[in-house]
Short mmCIF file of C-alpha atoms and ligand atoms in Angstrom, two decimals:
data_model
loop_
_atom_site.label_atom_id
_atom_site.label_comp_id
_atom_site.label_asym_id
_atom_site.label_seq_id
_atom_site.Cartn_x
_atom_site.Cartn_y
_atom_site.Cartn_z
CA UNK A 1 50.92 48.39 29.14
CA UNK A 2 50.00 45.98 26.19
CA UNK A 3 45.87 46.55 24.71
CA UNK A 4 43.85 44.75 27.25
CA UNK A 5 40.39 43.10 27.25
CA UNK A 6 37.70 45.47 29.27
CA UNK A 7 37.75 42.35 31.63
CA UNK A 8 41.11 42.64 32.09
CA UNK A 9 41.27 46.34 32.66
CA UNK A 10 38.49 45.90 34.85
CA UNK A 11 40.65 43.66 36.97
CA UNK A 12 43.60 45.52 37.26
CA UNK A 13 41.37 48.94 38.48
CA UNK A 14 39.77 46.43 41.29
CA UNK A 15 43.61 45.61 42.46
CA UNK A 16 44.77 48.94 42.24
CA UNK A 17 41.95 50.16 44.49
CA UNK A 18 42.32 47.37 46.83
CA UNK A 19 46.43 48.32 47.01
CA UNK A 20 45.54 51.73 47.18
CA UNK A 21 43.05 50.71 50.81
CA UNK A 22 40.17 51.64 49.47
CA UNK A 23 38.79 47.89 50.51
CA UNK A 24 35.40 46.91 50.98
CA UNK A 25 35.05 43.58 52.93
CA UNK A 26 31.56 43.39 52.36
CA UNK A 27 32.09 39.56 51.84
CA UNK A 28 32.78 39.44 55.73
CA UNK A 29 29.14 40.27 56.41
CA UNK A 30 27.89 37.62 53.90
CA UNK A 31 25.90 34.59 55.12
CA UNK A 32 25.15 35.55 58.69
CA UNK A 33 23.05 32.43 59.69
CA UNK A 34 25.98 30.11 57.85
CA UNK A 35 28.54 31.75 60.35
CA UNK A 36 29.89 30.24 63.68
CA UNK A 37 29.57 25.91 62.80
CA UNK A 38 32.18 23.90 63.67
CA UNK A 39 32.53 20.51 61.87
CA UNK A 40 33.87 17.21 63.85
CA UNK A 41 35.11 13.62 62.75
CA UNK A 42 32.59 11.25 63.96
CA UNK A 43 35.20 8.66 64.55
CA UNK A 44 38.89 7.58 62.84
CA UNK A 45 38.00 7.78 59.37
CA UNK A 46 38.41 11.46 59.59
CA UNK A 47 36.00 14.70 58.76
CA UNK A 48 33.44 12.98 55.86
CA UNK A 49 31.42 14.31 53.70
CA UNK A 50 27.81 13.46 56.52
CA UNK A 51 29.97 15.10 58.83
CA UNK A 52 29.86 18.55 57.71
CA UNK A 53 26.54 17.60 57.11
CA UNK A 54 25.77 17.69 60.60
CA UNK A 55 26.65 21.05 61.38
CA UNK A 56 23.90 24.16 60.43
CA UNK A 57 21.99 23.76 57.62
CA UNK A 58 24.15 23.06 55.01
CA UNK A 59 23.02 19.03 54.95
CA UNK A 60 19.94 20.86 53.92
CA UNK A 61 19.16 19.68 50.25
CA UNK A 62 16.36 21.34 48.47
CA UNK A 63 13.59 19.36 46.47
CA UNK A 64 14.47 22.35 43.97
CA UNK A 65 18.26 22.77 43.17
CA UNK A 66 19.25 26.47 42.96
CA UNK A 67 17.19 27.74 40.49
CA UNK A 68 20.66 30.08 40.02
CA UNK A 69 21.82 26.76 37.88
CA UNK A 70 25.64 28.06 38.93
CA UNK A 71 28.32 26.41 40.66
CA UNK A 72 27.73 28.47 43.66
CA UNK A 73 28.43 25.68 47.01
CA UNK A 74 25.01 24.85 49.03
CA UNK A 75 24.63 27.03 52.01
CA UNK A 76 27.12 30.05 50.08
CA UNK A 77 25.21 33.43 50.06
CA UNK A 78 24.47 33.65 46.07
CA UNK A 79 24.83 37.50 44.72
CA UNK A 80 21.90 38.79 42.19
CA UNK A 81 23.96 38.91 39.61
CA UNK A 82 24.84 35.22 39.77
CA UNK A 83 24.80 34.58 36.45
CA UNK A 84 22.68 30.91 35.17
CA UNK A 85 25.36 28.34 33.28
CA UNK A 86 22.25 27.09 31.45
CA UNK A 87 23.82 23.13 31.68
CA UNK A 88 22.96 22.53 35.02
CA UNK A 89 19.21 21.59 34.25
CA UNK A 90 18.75 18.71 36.25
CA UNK A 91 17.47 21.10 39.21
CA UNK A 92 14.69 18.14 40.61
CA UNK A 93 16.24 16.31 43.69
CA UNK A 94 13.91 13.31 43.15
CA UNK A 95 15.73 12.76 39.52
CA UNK A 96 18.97 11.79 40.77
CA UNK A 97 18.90 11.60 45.13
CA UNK A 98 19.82 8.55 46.95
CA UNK A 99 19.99 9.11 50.88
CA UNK A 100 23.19 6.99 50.93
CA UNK A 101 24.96 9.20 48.39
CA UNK A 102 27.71 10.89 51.22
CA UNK A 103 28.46 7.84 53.04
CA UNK A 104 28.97 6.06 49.80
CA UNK A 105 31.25 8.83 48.73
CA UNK A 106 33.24 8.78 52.01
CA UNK A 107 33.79 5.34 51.52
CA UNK A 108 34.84 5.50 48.13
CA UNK A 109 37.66 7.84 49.23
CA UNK A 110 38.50 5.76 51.97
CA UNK A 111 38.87 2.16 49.97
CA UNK A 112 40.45 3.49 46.78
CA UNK A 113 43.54 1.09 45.52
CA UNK A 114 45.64 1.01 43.28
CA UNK A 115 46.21 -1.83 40.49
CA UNK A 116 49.78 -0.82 40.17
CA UNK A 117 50.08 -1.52 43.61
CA UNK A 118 47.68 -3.41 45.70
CA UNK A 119 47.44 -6.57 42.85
CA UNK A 120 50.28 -9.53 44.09
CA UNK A 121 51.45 -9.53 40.74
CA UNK A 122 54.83 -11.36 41.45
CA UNK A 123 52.40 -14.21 41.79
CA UNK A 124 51.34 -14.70 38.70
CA UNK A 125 52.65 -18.59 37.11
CA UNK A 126 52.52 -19.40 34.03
CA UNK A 127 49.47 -21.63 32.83
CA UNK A 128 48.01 -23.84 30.67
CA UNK A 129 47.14 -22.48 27.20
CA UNK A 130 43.43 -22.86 27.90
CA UNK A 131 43.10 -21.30 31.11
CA UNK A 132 45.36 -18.25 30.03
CA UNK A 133 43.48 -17.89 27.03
CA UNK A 134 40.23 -18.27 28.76
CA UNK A 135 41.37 -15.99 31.64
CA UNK A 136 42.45 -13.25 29.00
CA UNK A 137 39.19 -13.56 27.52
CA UNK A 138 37.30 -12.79 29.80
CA UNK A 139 39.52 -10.07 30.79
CA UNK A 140 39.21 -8.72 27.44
CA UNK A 141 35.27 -8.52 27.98
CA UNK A 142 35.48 -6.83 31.25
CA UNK A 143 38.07 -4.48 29.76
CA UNK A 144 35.95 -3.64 27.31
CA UNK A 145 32.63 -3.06 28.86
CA UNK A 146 33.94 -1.47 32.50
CA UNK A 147 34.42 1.65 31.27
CA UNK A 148 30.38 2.11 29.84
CA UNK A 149 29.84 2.56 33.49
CA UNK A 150 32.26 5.54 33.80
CA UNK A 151 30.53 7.05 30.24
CA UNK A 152 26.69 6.84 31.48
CA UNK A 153 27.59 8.57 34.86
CA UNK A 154 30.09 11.36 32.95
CA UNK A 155 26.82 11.55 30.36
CA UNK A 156 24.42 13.05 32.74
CA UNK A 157 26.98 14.62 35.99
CA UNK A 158 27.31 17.72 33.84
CA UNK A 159 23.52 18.25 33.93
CA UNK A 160 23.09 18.08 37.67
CA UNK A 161 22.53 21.01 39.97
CA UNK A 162 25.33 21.55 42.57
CA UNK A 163 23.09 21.56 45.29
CA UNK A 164 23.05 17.93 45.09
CA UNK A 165 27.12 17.42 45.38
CA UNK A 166 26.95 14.67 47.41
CA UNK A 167 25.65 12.48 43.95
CA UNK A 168 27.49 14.67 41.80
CA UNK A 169 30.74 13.47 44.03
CA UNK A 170 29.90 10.16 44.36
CA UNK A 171 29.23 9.71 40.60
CA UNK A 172 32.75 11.55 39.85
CA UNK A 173 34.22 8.48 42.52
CA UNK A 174 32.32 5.91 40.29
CA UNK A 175 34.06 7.19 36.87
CA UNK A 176 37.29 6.62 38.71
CA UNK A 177 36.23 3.20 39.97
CA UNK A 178 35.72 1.83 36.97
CA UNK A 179 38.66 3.36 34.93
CA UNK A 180 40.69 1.00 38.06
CA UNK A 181 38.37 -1.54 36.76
CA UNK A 182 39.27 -0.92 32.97
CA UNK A 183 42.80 -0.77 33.67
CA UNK A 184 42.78 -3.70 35.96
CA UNK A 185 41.32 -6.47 33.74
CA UNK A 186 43.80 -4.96 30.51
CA UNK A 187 47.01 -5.18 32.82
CA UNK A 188 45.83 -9.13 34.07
CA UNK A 189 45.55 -9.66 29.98
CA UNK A 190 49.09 -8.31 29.35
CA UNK A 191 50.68 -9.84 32.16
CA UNK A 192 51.15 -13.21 32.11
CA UNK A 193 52.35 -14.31 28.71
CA UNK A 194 49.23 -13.83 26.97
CA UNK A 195 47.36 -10.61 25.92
CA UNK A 196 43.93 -9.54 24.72
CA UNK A 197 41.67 -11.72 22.51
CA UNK A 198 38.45 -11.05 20.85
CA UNK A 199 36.60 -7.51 21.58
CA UNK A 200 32.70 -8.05 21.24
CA UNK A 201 30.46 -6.45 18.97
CA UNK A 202 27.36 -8.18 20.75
CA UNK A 203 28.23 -6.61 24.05
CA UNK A 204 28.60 -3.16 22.47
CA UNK A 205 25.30 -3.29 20.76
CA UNK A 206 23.31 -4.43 23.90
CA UNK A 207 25.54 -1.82 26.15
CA UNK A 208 24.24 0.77 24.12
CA UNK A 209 20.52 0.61 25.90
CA UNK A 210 22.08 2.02 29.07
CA UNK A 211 23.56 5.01 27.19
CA UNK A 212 21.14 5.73 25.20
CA UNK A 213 18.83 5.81 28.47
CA UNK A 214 16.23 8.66 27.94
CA UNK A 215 16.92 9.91 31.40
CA UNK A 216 19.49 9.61 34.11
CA UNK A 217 17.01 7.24 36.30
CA UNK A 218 16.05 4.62 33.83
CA UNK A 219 19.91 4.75 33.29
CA UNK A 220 20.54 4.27 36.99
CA UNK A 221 18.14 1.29 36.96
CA UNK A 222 19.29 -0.24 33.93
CA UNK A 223 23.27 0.20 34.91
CA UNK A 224 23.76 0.14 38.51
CA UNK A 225 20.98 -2.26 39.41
CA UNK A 226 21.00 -4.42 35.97
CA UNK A 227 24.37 -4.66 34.84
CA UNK A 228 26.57 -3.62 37.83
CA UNK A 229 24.22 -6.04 40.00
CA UNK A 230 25.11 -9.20 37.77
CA UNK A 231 29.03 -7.71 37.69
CA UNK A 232 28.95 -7.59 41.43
CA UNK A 233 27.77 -11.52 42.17
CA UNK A 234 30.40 -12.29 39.32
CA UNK A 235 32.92 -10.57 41.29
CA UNK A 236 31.36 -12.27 44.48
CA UNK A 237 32.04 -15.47 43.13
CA UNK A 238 35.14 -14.49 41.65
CA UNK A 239 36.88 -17.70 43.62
CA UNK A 240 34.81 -19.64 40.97
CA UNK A 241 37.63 -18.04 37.78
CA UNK A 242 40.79 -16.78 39.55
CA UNK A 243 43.75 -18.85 38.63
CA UNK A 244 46.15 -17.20 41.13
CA UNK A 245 46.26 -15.00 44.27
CA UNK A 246 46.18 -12.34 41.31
CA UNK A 247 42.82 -13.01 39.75
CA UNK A 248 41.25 -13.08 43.91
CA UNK A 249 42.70 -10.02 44.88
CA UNK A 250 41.33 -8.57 41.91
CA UNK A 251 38.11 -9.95 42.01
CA UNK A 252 37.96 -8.74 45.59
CA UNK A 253 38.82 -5.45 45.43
CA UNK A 254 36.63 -4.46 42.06
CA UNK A 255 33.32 -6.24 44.02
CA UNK A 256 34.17 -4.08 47.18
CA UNK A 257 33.96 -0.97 44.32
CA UNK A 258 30.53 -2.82 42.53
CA UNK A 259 29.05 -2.87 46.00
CA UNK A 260 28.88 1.00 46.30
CA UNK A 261 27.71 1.26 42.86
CA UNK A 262 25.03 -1.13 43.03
CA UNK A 263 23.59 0.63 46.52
CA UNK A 264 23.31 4.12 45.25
CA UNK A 265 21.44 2.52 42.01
CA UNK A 266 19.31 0.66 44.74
CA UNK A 267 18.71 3.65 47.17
CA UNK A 268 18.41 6.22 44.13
CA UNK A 269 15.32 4.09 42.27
CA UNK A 270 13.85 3.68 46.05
CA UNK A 271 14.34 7.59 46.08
CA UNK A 272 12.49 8.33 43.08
CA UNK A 273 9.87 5.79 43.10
CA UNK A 274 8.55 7.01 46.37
CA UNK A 275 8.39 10.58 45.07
CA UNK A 276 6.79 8.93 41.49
CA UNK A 277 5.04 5.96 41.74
CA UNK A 278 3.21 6.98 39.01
CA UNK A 279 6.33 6.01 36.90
CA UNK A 280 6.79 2.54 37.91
CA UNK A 281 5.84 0.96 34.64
CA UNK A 282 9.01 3.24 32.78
CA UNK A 283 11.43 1.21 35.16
CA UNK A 284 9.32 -1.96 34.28
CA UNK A 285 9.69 -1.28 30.39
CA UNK A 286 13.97 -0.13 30.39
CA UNK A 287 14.10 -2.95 32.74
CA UNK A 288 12.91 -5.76 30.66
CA UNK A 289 14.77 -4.60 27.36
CA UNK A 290 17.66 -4.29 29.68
CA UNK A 291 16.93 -8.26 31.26
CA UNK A 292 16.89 -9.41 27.45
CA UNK A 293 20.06 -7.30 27.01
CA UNK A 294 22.15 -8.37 29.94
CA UNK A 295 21.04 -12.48 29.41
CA UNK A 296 22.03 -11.71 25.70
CA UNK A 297 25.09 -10.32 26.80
CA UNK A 298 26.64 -12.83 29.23
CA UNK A 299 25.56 -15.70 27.09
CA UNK A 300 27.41 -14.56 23.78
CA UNK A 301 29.81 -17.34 23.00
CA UNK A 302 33.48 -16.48 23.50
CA UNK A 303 31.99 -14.99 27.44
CA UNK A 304 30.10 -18.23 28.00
CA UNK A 305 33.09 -20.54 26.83
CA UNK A 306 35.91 -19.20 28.39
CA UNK A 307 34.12 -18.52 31.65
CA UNK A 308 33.05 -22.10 31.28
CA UNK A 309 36.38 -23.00 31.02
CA UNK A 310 37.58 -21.32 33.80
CA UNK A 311 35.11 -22.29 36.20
CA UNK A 312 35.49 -25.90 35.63
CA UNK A 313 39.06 -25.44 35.62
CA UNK A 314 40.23 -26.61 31.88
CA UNK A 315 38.86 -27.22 28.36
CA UNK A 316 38.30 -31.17 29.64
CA UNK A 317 36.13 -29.65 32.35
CA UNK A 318 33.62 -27.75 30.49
CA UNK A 319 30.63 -29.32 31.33
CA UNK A 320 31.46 -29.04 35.19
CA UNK A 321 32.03 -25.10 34.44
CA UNK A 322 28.88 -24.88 33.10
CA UNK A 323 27.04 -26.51 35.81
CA UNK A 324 28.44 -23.71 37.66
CA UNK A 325 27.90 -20.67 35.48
CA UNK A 326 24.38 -21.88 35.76
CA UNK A 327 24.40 -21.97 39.59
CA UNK A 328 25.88 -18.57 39.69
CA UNK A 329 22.99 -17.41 36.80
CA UNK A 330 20.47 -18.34 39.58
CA UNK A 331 22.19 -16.16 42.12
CA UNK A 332 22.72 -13.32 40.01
CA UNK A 333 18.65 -13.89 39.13
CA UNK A 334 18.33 -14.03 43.09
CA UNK A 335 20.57 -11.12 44.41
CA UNK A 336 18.71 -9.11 41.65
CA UNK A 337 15.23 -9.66 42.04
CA UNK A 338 16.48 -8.85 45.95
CA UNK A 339 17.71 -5.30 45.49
CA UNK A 340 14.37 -4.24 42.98
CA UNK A 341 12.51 -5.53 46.29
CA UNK A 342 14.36 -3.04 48.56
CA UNK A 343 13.89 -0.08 45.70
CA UNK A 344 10.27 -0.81 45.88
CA UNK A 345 9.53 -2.53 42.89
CA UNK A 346 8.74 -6.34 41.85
CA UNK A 347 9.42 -8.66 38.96
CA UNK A 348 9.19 -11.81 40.38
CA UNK A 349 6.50 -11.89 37.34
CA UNK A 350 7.38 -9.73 34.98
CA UNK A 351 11.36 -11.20 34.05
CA UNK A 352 11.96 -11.27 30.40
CA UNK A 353 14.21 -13.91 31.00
CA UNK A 354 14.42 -17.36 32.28
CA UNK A 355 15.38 -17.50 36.36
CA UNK A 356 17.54 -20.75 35.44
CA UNK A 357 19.85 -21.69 32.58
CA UNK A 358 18.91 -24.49 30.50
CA UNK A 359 22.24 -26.46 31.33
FE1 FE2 B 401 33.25 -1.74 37.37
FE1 FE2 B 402 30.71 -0.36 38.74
#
């Protein structure tokens, strides 16, 4: 027997007494009142995450996580010793809950796809210099600022008690979402006989307000109801850029994903601004600096010119493009203004930018 670790010795004494029969089973007797439920599928999508939240108590979620701050599972019996991680310090439900959180999850799981796979990409053509260019443009944008929406959520899920899985889960589907997303817009770059084209320094500076968010919730606000709200009507309107069946699947598929995104942010800021009205103007101010950000953003001038070109359908057709980036600007002003309405909040009066493009 090589020198072991106490830990290790300590493990190898437990085994030999079990092998020996001396066993204790104490662990049977654990969590009387958890005992006896029996889970069901509600339907053909199989046994979800608000299903087993049906049964007992264990769709019980505390206002207080576990003040343990372990990884013990909700509705587990949690031993004395249970020792405290220290990370998990986001323990106040209100910071982080949105009542849509499992159903979102269990349709994440449902709808996931695969750009290797579920993209027609044997019907790709080849095009015209200025679309291609344009096209791998903005692809190179969205490559490059997709993934800021994996980092925020991966910044805080750490931090967040596990008696609130249901976000923590969700969150983890986001991350995955949008490295699809990432990966998506690189592959349409490198697949057609062009490649990627300018990165954007712009973008990167004005992306940094979401994760540099002082808390998760002005985050949330700033990300999945800012950002991921203009993203989504994009995607919406994706008809407006694609080039191919390619570009439509793609655009499809990536809005179904926004869609989640955007109705956690929506649900979570309705959350927490009926447990803390008293913080209302904190959205207000991340909000604005986040409106200046986002108008910034998607009017810096390789986005605005090859989207322009796109949507107008060639270099000659600019000024028709533009006519309808600004028409999509005023839904994307419209669908927004919307969803802070059904969180609770209004700012109908208070947008830092324009509600129309001067073009
Ligand atoms: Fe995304
Ligand atoms: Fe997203």
């Amino acid at each position: 027997m090589p020198n072991v670790s106490p830990n290790v010795e300590k493990a190898l004494d437990t085994l030999s007494d079990v092998r020996r029969g001396k066993l204790d089973l104490g662990w049977m007797k654990s969590n009387p009142e958890g005992w006896g439920v029996k889970a069901t599928p509600r339907d053909e999508r199989g046994l979800g995450l608000e299903d087993i939240n049906r049964v007992g108590r264990y769709g019980d979620v505390p206002d207080e996580g576990s003040i343990f701050g372990s990884m013990a599972p909700r509705g587990s019996e949690i031993p004395e010793d249970m020792p405290s991680l220290g990370c998990y310090d986001i323990n106040d439900k209100s910071l982080v809950w949105a009542e849509n959180a499992a159903h979102l999850y269990d349709e994440a799981v449902a709808r996931q796809w695969s750009s290797a796979r579920d993209i027609p990409w044997g019907e790709l053509q080849p095009q015209r210099d200025d679309l291609e260019k344009a096209m791998c443009q903005v692809c190179t944008n969205l490559a490059e600022i997709e993934f800021v929406a994996g980092d925020m959520p991966a910044k805080w899920l750490h931090r967040i008690n596990h008696d609130f899985h249901e976000v923590k889960l969700f969150l983890a589907s986001q991350i995955f979402d949008e490295a699809r997303h990432m990966e998506v817009f690189r592959k349409r770059a490198l697949a057609n006989g062009g490649g990627l084209l300018r990165s954007s320094p712009d973008s990167e500076q004005l992306l940094r307000v979401i994760l540099e968010a002082p808390n998760f919730t002005t985050g949330s606000a700033l990300m999945h109801i800012l950002g991921e709200g203009f993203v989504l009507t994009l995607f919406r309107n994706g008809e407006m850029f694609a080039l191919t069946p390619v570009e439509k699947k793609i655009f499809r598929l990536c809005m179904q994903d926004e869609a989640r995104h955007v109705a956690y942010g929506t649900m979570h800021l309705k959350y927490f601004l009926e447990k803390h009205p008293e913080r209302e103007s904190e959205i207000h101010d991340i909000l604005r600096r986040g409106e200046e950000a986002t108008f910034s953003l998607n009017q810096t001038q390789d986005t605005v010119e090859a989207r322009a070109i796109l949507a107008g359908g060639g270099l000659e057709y600019i000024e028709e493009g533009f006519k309808k980036l600004g028409y999509l600007f005023k839904k994307q002003i419209h669908e927004y203004l919307y969803r802070l309405k059904m969180a609770g909040i209004d700012r109908t009066n208070k947008l830092a930018i324009p509600v129309e493009l001067p073009i």
